[in-house]
Coordinates of C-alpha atoms in Angstrom, one line a residue:
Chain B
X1021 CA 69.0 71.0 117.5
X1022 CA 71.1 70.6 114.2
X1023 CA 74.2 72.9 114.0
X1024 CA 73.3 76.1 111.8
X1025 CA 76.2 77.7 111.9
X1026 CA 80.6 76.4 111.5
X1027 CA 83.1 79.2 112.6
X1028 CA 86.3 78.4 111.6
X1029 CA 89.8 78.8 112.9
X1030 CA 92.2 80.4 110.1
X1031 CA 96.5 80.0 110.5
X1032 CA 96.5 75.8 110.3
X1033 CA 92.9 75.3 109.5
X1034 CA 92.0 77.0 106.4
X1035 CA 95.6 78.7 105.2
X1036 CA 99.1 77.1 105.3
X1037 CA 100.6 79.7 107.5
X1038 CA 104.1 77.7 107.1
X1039 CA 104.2 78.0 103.0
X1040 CA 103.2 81.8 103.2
X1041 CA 105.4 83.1 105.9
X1042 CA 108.9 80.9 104.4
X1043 CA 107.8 82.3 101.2
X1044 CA 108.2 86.2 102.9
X1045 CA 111.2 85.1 104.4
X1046 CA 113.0 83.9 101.0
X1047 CA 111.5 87.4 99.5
X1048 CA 113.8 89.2 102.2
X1049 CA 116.7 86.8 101.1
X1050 CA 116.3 87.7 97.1
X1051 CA 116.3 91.8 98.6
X1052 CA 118.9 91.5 101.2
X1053 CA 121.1 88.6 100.4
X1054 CA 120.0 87.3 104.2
X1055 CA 120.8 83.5 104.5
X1056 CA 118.3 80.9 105.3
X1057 CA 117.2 78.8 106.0
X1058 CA 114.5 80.3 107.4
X1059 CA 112.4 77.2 109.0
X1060 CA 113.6 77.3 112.6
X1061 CA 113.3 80.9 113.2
X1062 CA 109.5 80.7 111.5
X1063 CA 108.5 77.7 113.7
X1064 CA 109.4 79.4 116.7
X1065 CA 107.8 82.4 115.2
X1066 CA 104.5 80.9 115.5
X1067 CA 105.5 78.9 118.2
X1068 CA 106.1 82.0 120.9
X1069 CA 102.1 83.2 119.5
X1070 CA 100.4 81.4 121.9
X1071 CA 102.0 82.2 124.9
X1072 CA 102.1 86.0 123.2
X1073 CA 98.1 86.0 123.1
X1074 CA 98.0 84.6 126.9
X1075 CA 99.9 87.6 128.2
X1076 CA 98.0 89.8 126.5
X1077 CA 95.2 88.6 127.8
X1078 CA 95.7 89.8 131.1
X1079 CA 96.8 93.5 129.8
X1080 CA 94.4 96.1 130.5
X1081 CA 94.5 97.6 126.7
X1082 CA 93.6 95.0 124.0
X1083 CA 96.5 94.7 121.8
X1084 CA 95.8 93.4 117.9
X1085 CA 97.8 90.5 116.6
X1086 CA 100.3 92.8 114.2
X1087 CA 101.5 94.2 117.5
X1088 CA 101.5 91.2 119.4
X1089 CA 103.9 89.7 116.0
X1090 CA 106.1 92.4 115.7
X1091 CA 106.7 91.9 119.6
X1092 CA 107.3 88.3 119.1
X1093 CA 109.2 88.6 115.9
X1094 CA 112.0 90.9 117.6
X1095 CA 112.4 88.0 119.9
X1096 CA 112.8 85.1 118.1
X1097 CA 115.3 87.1 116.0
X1098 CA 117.1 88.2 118.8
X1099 CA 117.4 84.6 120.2
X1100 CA 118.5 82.8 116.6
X1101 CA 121.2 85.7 116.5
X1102 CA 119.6 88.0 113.6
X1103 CA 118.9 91.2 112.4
X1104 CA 116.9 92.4 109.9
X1105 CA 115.9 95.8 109.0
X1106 CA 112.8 97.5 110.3
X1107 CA 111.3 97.8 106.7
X1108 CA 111.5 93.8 106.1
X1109 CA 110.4 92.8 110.0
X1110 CA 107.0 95.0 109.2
X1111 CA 106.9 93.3 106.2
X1112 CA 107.5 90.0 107.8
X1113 CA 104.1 91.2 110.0
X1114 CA 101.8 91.7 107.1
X1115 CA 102.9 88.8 105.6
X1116 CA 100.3 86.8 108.0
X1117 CA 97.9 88.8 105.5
X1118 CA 98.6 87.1 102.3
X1119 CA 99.0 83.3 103.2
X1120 CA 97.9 80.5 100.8
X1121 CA 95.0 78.7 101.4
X1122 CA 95.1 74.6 101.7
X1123 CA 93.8 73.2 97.7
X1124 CA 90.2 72.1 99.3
X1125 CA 89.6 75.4 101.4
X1126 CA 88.1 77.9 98.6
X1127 CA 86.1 75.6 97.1
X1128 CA 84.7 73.7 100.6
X1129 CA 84.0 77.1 102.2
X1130 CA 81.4 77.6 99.0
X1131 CA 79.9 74.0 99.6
X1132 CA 80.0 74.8 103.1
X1133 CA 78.2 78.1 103.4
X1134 CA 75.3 76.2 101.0
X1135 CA 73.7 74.6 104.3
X1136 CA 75.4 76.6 107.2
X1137 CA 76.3 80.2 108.4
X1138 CA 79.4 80.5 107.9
X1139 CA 82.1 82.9 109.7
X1140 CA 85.7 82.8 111.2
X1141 CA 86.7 82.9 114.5
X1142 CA 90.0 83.7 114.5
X1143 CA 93.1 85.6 116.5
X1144 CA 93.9 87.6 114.0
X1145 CA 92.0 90.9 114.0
X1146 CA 88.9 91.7 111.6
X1147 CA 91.6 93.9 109.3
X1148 CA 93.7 91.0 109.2
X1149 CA 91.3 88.6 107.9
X1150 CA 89.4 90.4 105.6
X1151 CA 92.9 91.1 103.5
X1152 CA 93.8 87.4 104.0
X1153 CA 90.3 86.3 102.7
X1154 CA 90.7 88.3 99.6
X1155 CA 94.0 87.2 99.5
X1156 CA 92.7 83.6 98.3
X1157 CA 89.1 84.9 97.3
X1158 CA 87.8 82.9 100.7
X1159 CA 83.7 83.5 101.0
X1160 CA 82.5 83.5 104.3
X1161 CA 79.4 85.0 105.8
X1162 CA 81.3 86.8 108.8
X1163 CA 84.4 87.5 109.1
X1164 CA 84.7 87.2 112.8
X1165 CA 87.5 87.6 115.3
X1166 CA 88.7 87.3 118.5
X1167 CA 89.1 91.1 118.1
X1168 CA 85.2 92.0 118.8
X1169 CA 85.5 90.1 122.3
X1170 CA 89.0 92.1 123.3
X1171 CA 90.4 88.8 124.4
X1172 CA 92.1 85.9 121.9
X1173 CA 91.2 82.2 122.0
X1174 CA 91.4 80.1 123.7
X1175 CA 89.1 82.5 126.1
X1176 CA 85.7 81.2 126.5
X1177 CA 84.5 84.8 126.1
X1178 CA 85.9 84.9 122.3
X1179 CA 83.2 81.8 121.2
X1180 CA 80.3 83.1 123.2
X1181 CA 80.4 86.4 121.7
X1182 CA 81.1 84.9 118.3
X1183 CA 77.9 82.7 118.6
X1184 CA 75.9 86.3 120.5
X1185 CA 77.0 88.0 117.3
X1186 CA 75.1 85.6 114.7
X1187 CA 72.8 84.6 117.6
X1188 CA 73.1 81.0 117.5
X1189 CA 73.0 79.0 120.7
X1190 CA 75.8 76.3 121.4
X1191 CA 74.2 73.2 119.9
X1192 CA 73.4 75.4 117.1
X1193 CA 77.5 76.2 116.5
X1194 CA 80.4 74.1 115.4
X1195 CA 84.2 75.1 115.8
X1196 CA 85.8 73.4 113.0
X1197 CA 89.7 73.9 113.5
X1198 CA 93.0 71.8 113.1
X1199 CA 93.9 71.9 116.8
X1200 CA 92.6 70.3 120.2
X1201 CA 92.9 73.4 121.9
X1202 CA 90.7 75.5 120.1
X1203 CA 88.4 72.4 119.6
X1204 CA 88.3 71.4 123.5
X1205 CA 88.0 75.5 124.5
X1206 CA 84.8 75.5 122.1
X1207 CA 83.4 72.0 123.2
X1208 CA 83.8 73.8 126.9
X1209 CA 81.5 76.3 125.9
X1210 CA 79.1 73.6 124.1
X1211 CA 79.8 74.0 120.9
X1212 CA 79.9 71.2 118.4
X1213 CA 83.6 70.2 117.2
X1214 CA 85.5 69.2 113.9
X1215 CA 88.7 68.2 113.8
X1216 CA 90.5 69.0 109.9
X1217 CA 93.5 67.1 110.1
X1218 CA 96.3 69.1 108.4
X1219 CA 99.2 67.0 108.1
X1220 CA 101.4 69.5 106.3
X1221 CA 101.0 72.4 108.9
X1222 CA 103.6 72.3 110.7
X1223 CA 105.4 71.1 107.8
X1224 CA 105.7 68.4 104.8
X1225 CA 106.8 65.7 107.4
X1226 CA 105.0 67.1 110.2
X1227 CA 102.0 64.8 110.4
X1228 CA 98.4 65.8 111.7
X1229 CA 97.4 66.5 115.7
X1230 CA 96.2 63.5 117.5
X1231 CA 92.1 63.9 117.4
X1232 CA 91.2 64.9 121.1
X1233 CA 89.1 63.1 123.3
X1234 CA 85.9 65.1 122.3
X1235 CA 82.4 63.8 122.8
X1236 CA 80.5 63.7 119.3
X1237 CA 84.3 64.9 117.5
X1238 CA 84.0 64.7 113.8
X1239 CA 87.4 63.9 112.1
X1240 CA 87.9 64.8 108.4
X1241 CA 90.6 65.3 106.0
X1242 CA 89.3 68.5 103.6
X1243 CA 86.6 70.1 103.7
X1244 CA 84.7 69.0 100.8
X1245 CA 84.3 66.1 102.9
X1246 CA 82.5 67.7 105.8
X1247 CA 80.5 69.3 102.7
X1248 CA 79.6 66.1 101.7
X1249 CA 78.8 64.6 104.8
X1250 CA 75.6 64.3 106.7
X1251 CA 74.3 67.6 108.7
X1252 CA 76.1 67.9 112.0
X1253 CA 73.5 66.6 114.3
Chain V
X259 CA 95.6 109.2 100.0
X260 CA 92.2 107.5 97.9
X261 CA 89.7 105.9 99.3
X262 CA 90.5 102.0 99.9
X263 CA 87.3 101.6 101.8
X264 CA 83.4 101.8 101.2
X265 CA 80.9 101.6 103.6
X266 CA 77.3 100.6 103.0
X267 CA 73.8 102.0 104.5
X268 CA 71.7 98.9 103.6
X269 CA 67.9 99.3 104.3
X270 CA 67.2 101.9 101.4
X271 CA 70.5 101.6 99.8
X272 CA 70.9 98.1 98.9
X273 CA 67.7 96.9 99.5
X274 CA 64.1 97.6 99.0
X275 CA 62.5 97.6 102.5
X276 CA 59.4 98.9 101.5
X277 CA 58.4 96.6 99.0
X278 CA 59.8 93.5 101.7
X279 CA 57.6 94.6 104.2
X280 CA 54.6 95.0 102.2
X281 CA 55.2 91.1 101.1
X282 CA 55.4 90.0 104.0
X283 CA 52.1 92.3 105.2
X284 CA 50.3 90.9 102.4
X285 CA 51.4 87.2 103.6
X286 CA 49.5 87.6 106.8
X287 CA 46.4 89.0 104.9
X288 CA 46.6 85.7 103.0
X289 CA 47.1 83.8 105.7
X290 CA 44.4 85.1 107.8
X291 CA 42.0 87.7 106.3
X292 CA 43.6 90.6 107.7
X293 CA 42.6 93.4 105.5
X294 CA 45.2 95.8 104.2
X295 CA 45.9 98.8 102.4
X296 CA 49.4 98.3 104.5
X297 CA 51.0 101.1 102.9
X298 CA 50.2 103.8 105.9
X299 CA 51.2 101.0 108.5
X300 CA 54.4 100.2 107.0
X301 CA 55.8 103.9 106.5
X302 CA 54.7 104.4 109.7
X303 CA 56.6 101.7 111.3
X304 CA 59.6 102.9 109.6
X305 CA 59.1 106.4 110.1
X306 CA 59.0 104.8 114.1
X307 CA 62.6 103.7 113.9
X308 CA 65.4 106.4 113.8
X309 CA 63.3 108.0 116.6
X310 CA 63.4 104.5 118.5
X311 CA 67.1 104.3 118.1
X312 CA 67.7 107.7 119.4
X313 CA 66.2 106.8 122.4
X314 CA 68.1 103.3 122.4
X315 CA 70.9 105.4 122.6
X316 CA 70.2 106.6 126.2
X317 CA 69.2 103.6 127.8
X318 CA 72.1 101.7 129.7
X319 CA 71.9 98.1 127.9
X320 CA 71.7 98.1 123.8
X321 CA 69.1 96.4 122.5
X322 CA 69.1 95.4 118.8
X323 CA 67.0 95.8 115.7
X324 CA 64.5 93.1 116.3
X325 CA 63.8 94.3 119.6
X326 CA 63.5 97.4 119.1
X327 CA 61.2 96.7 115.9
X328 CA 58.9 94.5 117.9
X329 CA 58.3 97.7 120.4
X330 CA 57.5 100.2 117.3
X331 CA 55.4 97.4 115.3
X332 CA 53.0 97.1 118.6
X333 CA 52.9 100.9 118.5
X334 CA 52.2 101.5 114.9
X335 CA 49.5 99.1 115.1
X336 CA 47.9 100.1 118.1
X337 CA 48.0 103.5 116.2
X338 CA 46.0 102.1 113.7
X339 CA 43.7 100.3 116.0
X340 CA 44.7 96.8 114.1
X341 CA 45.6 93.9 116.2
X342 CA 47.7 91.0 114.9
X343 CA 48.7 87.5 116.8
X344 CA 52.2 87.6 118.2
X345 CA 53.2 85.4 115.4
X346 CA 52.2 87.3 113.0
X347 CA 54.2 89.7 114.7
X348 CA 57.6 88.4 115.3
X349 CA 57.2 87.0 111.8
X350 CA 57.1 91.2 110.5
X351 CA 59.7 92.0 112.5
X352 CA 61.7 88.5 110.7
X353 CA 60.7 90.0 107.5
X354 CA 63.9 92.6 107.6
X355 CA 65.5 89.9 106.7
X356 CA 64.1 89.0 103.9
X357 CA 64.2 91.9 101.7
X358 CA 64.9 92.4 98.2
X359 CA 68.0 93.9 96.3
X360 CA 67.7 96.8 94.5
X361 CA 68.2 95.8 90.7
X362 CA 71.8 97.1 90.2
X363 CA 72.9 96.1 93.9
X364 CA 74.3 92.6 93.7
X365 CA 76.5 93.1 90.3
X366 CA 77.3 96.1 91.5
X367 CA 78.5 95.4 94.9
X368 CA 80.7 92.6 93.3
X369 CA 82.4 95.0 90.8
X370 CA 83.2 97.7 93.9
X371 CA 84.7 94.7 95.5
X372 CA 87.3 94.4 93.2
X373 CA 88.4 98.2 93.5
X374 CA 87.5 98.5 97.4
X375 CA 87.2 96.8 100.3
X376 CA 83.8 96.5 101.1
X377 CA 81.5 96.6 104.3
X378 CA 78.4 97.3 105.1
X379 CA 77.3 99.8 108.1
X380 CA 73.9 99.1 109.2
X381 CA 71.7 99.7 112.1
X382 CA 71.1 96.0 111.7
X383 CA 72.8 93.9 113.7
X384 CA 75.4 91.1 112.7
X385 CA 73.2 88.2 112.9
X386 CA 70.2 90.2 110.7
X387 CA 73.0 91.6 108.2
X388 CA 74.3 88.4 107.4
X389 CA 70.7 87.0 106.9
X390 CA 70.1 89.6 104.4
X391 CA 73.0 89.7 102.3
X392 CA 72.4 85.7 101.9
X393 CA 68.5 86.0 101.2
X394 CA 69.7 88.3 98.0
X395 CA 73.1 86.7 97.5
X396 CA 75.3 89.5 98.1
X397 CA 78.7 89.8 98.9
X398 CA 80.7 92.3 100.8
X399 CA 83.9 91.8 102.3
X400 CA 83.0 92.5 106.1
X401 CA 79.3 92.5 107.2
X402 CA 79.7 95.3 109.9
X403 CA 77.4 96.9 111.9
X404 CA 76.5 99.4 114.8
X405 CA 76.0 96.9 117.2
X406 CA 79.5 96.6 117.0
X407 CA 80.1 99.6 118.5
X408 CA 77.1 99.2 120.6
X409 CA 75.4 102.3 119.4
X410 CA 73.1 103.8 116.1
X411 CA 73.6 105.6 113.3
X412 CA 74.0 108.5 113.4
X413 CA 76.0 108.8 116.5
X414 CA 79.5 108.8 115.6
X415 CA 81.1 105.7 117.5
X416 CA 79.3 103.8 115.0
X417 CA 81.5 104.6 111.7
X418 CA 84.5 105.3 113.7
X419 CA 84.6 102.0 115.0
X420 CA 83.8 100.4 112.1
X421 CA 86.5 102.2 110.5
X422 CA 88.8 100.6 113.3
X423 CA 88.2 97.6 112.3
X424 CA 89.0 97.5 108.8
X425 CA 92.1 99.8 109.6
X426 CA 91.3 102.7 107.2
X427 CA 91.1 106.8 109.2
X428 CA 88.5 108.5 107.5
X429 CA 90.2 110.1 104.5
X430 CA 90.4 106.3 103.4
X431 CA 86.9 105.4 103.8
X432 CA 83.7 106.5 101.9
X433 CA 79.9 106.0 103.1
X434 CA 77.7 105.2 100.5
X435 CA 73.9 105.8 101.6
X436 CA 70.6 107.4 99.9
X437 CA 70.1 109.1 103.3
X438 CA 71.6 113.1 104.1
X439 CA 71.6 111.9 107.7
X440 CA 73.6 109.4 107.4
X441 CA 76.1 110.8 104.8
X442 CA 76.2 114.3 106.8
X443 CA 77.0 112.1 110.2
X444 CA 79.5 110.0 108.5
X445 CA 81.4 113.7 106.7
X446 CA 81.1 114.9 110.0
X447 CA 84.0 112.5 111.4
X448 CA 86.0 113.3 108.1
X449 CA 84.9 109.9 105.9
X450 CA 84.0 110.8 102.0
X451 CA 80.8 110.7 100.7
X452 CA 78.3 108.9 98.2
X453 CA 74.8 109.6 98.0
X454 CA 72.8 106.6 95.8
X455 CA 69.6 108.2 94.5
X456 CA 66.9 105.5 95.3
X457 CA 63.7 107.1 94.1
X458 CA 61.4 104.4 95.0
X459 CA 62.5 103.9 98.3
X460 CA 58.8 105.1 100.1
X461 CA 57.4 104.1 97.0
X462 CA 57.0 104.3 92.8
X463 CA 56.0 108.1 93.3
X464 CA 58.2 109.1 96.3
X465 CA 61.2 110.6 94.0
X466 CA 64.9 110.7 95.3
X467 CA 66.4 112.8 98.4
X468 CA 67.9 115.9 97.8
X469 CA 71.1 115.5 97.7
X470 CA 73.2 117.3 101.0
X471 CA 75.5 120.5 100.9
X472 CA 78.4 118.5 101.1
X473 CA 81.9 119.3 100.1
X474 CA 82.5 116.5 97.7
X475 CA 79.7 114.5 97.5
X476 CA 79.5 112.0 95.0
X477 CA 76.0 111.4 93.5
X478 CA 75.0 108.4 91.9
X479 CA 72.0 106.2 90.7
X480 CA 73.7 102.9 90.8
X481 CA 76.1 100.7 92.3
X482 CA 77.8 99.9 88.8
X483 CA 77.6 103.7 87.9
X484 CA 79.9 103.8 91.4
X485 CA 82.1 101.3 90.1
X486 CA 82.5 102.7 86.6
X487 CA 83.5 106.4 87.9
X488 CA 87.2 107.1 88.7
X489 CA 88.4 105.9 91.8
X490 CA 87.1 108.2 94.6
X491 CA 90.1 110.6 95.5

C-alpha cells in the first residue's frame, strides 16, 4: 500500500519554536525593562515539556498544553531566579500560538497536500494549532492533536486515533517530524517515517538530530524536497 | 463579547447533496442499465437519516456516517423493491463525499475566514469531512465533527464539544445551517445563530425553510452576503 496520508509534528518540525518564543521574551524586556538574555531559561522552557506531558499522562483529568506551560514556566523561572508578572507569564503561554514557520513550510505543506491527506499531529491542543496555523497561513486538511486521544505523544494511543480519525491504516500513514522519538513512537505503531532535519531548532549552532535507526526512514532537508520526491512507497 | 467563531452544517449548507447523489445514481444507470427516476429513492434515503442517527444515539458503540448510510440505503431500496450489487452500493454511500459546493460556498467560506475562525460541524465524520471539503476545494480552519464528541446533531454534546475545542463558550460562537433543527439545538446551549436560505436543497422547486422563532437570528442567502454584514454581535 502507498502512504495516503503525512501527519506532521508542529514545535521543531514545521515552526521555529526557539525564534518565536525569544522573540516574546524580548517583547517583555521592551515592556518591563527585564534583562536577557533570555536563551537558557527558554531552552529549559521547552526542555522540562516533555517530562511535563509524561506526568500528565498518568493524571486522571486530561490537562491541555497551556496548563501544562504555565506549570512548567513558573518552574523554570523559579529555578533561573526570576519573576515576572502574571500578565507577561500568560502571555509568555500564548506565545506558543504565534511562532514562525521554517521559509519552506507554507509553501511545502501546499505541494504536499496535492498528493497526500494532510493533517498535524501534534501536543499542542486543537485551539492551539488552529491560531498557530493562521498565524503563518499553514493549509492542512486536519488540524489534528494529541488532544482528541486525552493522552500526548509519544503514547501509541495519540497516532492510532489520529490515523482512526481519517481512517487510514498504518502503511497508509507517515509521521513526518524533526525528532527520533516521535518518529520511532510512530514507526512502533507501523507508520511510515520522515525525518526533516532542522538544524536551527534548537538554535543557529545547534545542528540537526542524528537520523534514527528506522527501517524504510526518509531523510530530507525541507519539505519541498519530500514534495518533490517520489510517493512514499 | 462578538462572535470569534462560526460553525458550519455542511450537507445542505455548503453543499448540494441532492444533486451529488443523483450523479452518482445516474452513474450506476450508466454503468449497468439500472433504470431511474432516482429522485423518490434519494429523498428517501435522506429523509432515512436524522431518524437513523437518533437511534445511533442509543446504541452503546458509535457508528459513523457510512455505516449507518449503508443500513438506510438497503432499506430505502428494499422499500422500493430495487436491488443494486454491493458495489454499487458502497460506491452510493462514497458518493457523500463527492458532492458539490453550493455556488457562493467556496469564496465565501474564504472571506468568513479572514473575520472568523472557521469550522465545520457535521454529522460527517472526520475522515468523510476532510474528503469533501478537498473534492470542492474548500477551506475552513478546523474540519470538526460529531464524531468527535461521539454523538449526532442535534444532541447537545456535539456543539459543546466542538466549541471546546476551538476554546470559544457559546456567546463566542455562531452556527450557521439552512436547517431550524439544527439552529434551534445549537441556540439551545446559548451559541448565535445563522440560517442560510438554500432553496434548492430537495430540489429546483422545493423553496427555502422557514426561518425559526429565534431571538436573533441572522438570515442570509449566501456565504459572502454573511461576510459582507457587520460582524455578528
Amino acid at each position: 500500500m502507498a502512504v495516503r496520508a503525512l501527519f506532521f509534528d508542529v514545535f521543531g518540525t514545521l515552526v521555529d519554536w526557539r525564534t518565536g518564543i525569544l522573540t516574546a521574551f524580548d517583547a517583555v524586556s521592551a515592556r518591563t525593562g527585564a534583562p536577557g538574555p533570555w536563551e537558557p531559561i527558554v531552552d529549559d522552557w521547552r526542555r522540562a515539556y516533555p517530562p511535563a506531558m509524561l506526568a500528565a499522562r498518568q493524571e486522571p483529568v486530561w490537562r491541555n498544553l497551556d496548563d501544562l506551560q504555565a506549570v512548567t514556566l513558573d518552574d523554570v523561572l523559579r529555578r533561573h531566579d526570576r519573576g515576572l508578572s502574571a500578565e507577561d507569564r500568560a502571555d509568555l503561554v500564548r506565545a506558543w500560538r504565534r511562532l514562525p514557520a521554517w521559509p519552506d513550510t507554507r509553501e511545502g505543506l501546499i505541494a504536499l497536500r496535492d498528493r497526500y491527506l494532510t493533517a498535524t499531529l501534534s501536543n499542542g491542543h486543537v485551539a492551539l494549532m488552529v491560531d498557530l496555523l493562521r498565524y503563518s497561513d499553514l493549509r492542512v486538511d486536519a488540524a489534528l492533536s494529541a488532544e482528541l486521544a486525552q493522552s500526548y505523544k509519544p503514547d501509541p494511543t495519540v497516532y492510532r486515533t489520529a490515523m482512526a480519525l481519517l481512517e487510514c491504516s498504518p502503511d497508509e500513514a507517515a509521521m513526518v517530524a524533526a525528532h527520533p522519538d516521535d518518529l520511532a513512537a510512530a514507526a512502533e505503531v507501523g507508520m511510515r517515517t520522515v525525518l526533516v532535519r532542522r538544524p536551527h531548532e534548537w538554535g543557529p549552532d545547534a545542528g540537526a538530530a542524528e537520523p534514527p535507526d528506522l527501517a524504510g526512514l526518509v531523510v530530507v532537508d525541507t519539505l519541498d524536497e519530500l514534495a518533490a520526491a517520489p510517493p512514499l512507497p
